[in-house]
Short mmCIF file of C-alpha atoms in Angstrom, two decimals:
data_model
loop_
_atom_site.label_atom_id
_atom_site.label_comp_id
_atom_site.label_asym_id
_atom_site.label_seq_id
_atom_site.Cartn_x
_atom_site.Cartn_y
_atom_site.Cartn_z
CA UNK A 730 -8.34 -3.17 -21.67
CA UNK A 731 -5.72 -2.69 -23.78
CA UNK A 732 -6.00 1.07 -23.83
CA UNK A 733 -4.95 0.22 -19.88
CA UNK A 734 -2.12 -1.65 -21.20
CA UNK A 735 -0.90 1.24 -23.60
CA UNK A 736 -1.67 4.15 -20.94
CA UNK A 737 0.05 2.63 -18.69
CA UNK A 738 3.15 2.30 -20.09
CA UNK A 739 2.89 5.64 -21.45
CA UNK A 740 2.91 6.90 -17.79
CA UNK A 741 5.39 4.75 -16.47
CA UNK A 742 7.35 5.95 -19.47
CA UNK A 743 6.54 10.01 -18.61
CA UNK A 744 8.50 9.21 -14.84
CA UNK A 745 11.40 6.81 -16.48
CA UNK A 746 12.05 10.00 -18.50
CA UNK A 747 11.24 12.12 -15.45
CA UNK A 748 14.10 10.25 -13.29
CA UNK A 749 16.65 10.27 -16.05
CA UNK A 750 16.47 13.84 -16.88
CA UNK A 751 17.07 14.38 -13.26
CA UNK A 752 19.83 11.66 -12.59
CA UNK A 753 21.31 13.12 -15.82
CA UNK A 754 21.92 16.23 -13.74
CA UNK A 755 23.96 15.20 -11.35
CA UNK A 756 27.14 14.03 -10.80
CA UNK A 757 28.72 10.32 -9.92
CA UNK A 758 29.91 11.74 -6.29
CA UNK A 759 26.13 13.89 -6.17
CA UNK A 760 24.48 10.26 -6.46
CA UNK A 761 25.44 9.19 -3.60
CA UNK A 762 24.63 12.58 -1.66
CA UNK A 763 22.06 12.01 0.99
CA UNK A 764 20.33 14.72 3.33
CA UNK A 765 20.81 13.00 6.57
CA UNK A 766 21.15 9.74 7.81
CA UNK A 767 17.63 9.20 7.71
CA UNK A 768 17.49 10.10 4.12
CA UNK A 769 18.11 7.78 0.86
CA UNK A 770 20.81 9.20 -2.31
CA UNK A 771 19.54 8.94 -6.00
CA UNK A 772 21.97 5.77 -6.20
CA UNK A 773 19.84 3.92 -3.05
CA UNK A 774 16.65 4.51 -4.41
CA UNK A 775 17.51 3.66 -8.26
CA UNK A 776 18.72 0.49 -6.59
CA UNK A 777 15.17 -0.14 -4.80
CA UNK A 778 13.42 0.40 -8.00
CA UNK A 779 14.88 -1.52 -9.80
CA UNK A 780 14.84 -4.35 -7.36
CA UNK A 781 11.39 -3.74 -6.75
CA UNK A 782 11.02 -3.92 -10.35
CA UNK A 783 12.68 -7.44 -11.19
CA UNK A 784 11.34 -8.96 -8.00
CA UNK A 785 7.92 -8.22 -8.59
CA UNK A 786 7.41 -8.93 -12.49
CA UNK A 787 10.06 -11.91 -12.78
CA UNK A 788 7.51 -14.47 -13.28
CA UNK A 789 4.97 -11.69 -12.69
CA UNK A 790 1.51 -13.70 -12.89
CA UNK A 791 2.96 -17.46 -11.40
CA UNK A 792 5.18 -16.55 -8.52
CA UNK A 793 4.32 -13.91 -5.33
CA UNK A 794 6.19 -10.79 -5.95
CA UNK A 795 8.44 -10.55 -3.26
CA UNK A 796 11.15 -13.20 -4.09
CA UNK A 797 13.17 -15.07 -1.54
CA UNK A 798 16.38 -14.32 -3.39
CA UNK A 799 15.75 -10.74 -3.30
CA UNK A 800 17.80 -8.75 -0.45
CA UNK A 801 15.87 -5.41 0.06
CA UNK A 802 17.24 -4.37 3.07
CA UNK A 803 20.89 -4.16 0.96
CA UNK A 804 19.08 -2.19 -1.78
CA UNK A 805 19.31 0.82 1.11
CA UNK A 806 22.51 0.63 1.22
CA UNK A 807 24.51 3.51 0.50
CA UNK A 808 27.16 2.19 -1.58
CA UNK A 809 29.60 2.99 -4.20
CA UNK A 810 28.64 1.84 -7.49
CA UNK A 811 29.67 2.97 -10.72
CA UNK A 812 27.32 5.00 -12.58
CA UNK A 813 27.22 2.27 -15.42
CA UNK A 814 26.52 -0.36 -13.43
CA UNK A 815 23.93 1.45 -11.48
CA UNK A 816 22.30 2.41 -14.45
CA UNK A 817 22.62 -1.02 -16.27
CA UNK A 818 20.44 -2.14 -12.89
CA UNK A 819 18.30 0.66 -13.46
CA UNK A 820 17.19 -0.41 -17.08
CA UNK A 821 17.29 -3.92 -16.04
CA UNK A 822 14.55 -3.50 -13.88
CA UNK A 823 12.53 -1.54 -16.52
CA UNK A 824 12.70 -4.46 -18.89
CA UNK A 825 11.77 -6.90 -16.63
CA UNK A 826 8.74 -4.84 -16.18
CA UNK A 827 7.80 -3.84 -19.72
CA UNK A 828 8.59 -7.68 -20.84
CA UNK A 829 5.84 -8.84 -18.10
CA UNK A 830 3.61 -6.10 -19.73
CA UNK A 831 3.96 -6.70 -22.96
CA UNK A 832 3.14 -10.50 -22.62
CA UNK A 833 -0.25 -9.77 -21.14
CA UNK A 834 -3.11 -10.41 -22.58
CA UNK A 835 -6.54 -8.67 -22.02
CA UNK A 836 -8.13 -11.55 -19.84
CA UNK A 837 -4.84 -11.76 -17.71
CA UNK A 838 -5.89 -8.13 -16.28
CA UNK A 839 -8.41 -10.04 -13.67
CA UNK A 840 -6.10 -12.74 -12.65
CA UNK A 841 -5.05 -12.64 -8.94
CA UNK A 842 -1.56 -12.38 -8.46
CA UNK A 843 0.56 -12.37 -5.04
CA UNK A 844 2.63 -9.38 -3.67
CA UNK A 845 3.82 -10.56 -0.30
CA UNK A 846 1.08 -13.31 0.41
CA UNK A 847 -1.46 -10.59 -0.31
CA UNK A 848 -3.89 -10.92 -3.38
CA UNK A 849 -4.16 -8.62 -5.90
CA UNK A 850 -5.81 -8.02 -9.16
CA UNK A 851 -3.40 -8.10 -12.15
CA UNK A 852 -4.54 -4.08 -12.46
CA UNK A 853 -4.33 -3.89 -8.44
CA UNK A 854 -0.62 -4.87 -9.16
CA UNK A 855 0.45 -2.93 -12.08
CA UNK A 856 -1.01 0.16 -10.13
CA UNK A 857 0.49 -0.50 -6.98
CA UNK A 858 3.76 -0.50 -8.98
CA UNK A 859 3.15 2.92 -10.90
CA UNK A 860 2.12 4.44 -7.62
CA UNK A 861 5.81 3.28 -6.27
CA UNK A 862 7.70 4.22 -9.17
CA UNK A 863 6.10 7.81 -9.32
CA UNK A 864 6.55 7.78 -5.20
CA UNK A 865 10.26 7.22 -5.36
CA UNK A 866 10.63 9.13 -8.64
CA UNK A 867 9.15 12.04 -7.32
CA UNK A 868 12.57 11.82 -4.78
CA UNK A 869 15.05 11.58 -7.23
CA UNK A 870 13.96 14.81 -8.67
CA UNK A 871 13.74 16.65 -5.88
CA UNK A 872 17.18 15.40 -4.31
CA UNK A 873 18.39 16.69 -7.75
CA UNK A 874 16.89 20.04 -7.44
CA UNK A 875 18.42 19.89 -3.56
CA UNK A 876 22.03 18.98 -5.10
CA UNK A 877 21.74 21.04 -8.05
CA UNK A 878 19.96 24.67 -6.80
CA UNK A 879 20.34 27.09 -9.11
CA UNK A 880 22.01 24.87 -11.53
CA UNK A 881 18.67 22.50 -11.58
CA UNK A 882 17.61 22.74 -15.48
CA UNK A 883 13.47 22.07 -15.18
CA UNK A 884 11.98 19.06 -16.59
CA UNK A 885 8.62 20.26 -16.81
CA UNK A 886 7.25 23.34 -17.60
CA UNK A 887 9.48 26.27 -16.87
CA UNK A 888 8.14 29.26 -14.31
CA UNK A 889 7.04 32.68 -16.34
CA UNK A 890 9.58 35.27 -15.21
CA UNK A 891 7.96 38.91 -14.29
#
């Protein structure tokens, strides 16, 4: 099980990387850029993450994962925020989540753990987050490519020009 442990963080390392290389792209007054009403900026959904993020893994295997204290419906707001502050939130969030990872053990993987009164396994839970965090990551690139066009510098492998 630790070879879980180790790809797992490996691949929620690939889409940290992923999101950065995008956000990295764009501009403070570009983060906050949203298609239509409807739609969520770079800046909303960093925010979500990273709430996400600390709610569910503070006190990751002994308290449900959706905290009381935690307002999600203001993590959709579209809001100004600096970039430094939105970004200190942003790796916030990641530590709280690699901290809760690091300090498991292989036994703690079957362990039942609560995400809004609903059971989960401790892997049940650590894939339900990667599945979000690739979800929402998979947005922030492609809002970047929207905002950036022909500007947008790839992040993965590059098409072969003819």
């Amino acid at each position: 099980m630790e070879n879980y442990l180790s790809s797992l963080k490996k691949q929620l390392n690939h889409y940290k990387k992923l999101a950065e290389g995008a956000i990295e792209q764009v501009n403070d007054e570009e983060m906050l850029w949203k298609f239509n009403d409807e739609s969520n900026s770079i800046a909303v959904i960093i925010t979500h993450i990273a709430g996400n993020m600390i709610s569910r893994f503070t006190d990751f295997l002994t308290s449900d994962g959706e905290k009381t204290w935690r307002n999600r419906d203001a993590e959709f707001d579209n809001k100004e925020i600096s970039r430094e502050r939105l970004l200190l939130r942003w790796q916030e969030g990641w530590d709280c989540l690699y901290r809760a990872i690091d300090t498991l053990q292989p036994e703690d993987l079957k362990r039942i753990v609560t995400i809004r009164s609903e059971d989960h396994t401790v892997v049940e839970a650590l894939q339900r987050q990667l599945s979000h965090i690739a979800y929402h990551v998979g947005q922030i690139v492609f809002i970047a490519k929207m905002i950036r066009d022909d500007k947008w510098e790839t992040l993965s492998i590059p098409r072969k020009s003819n």
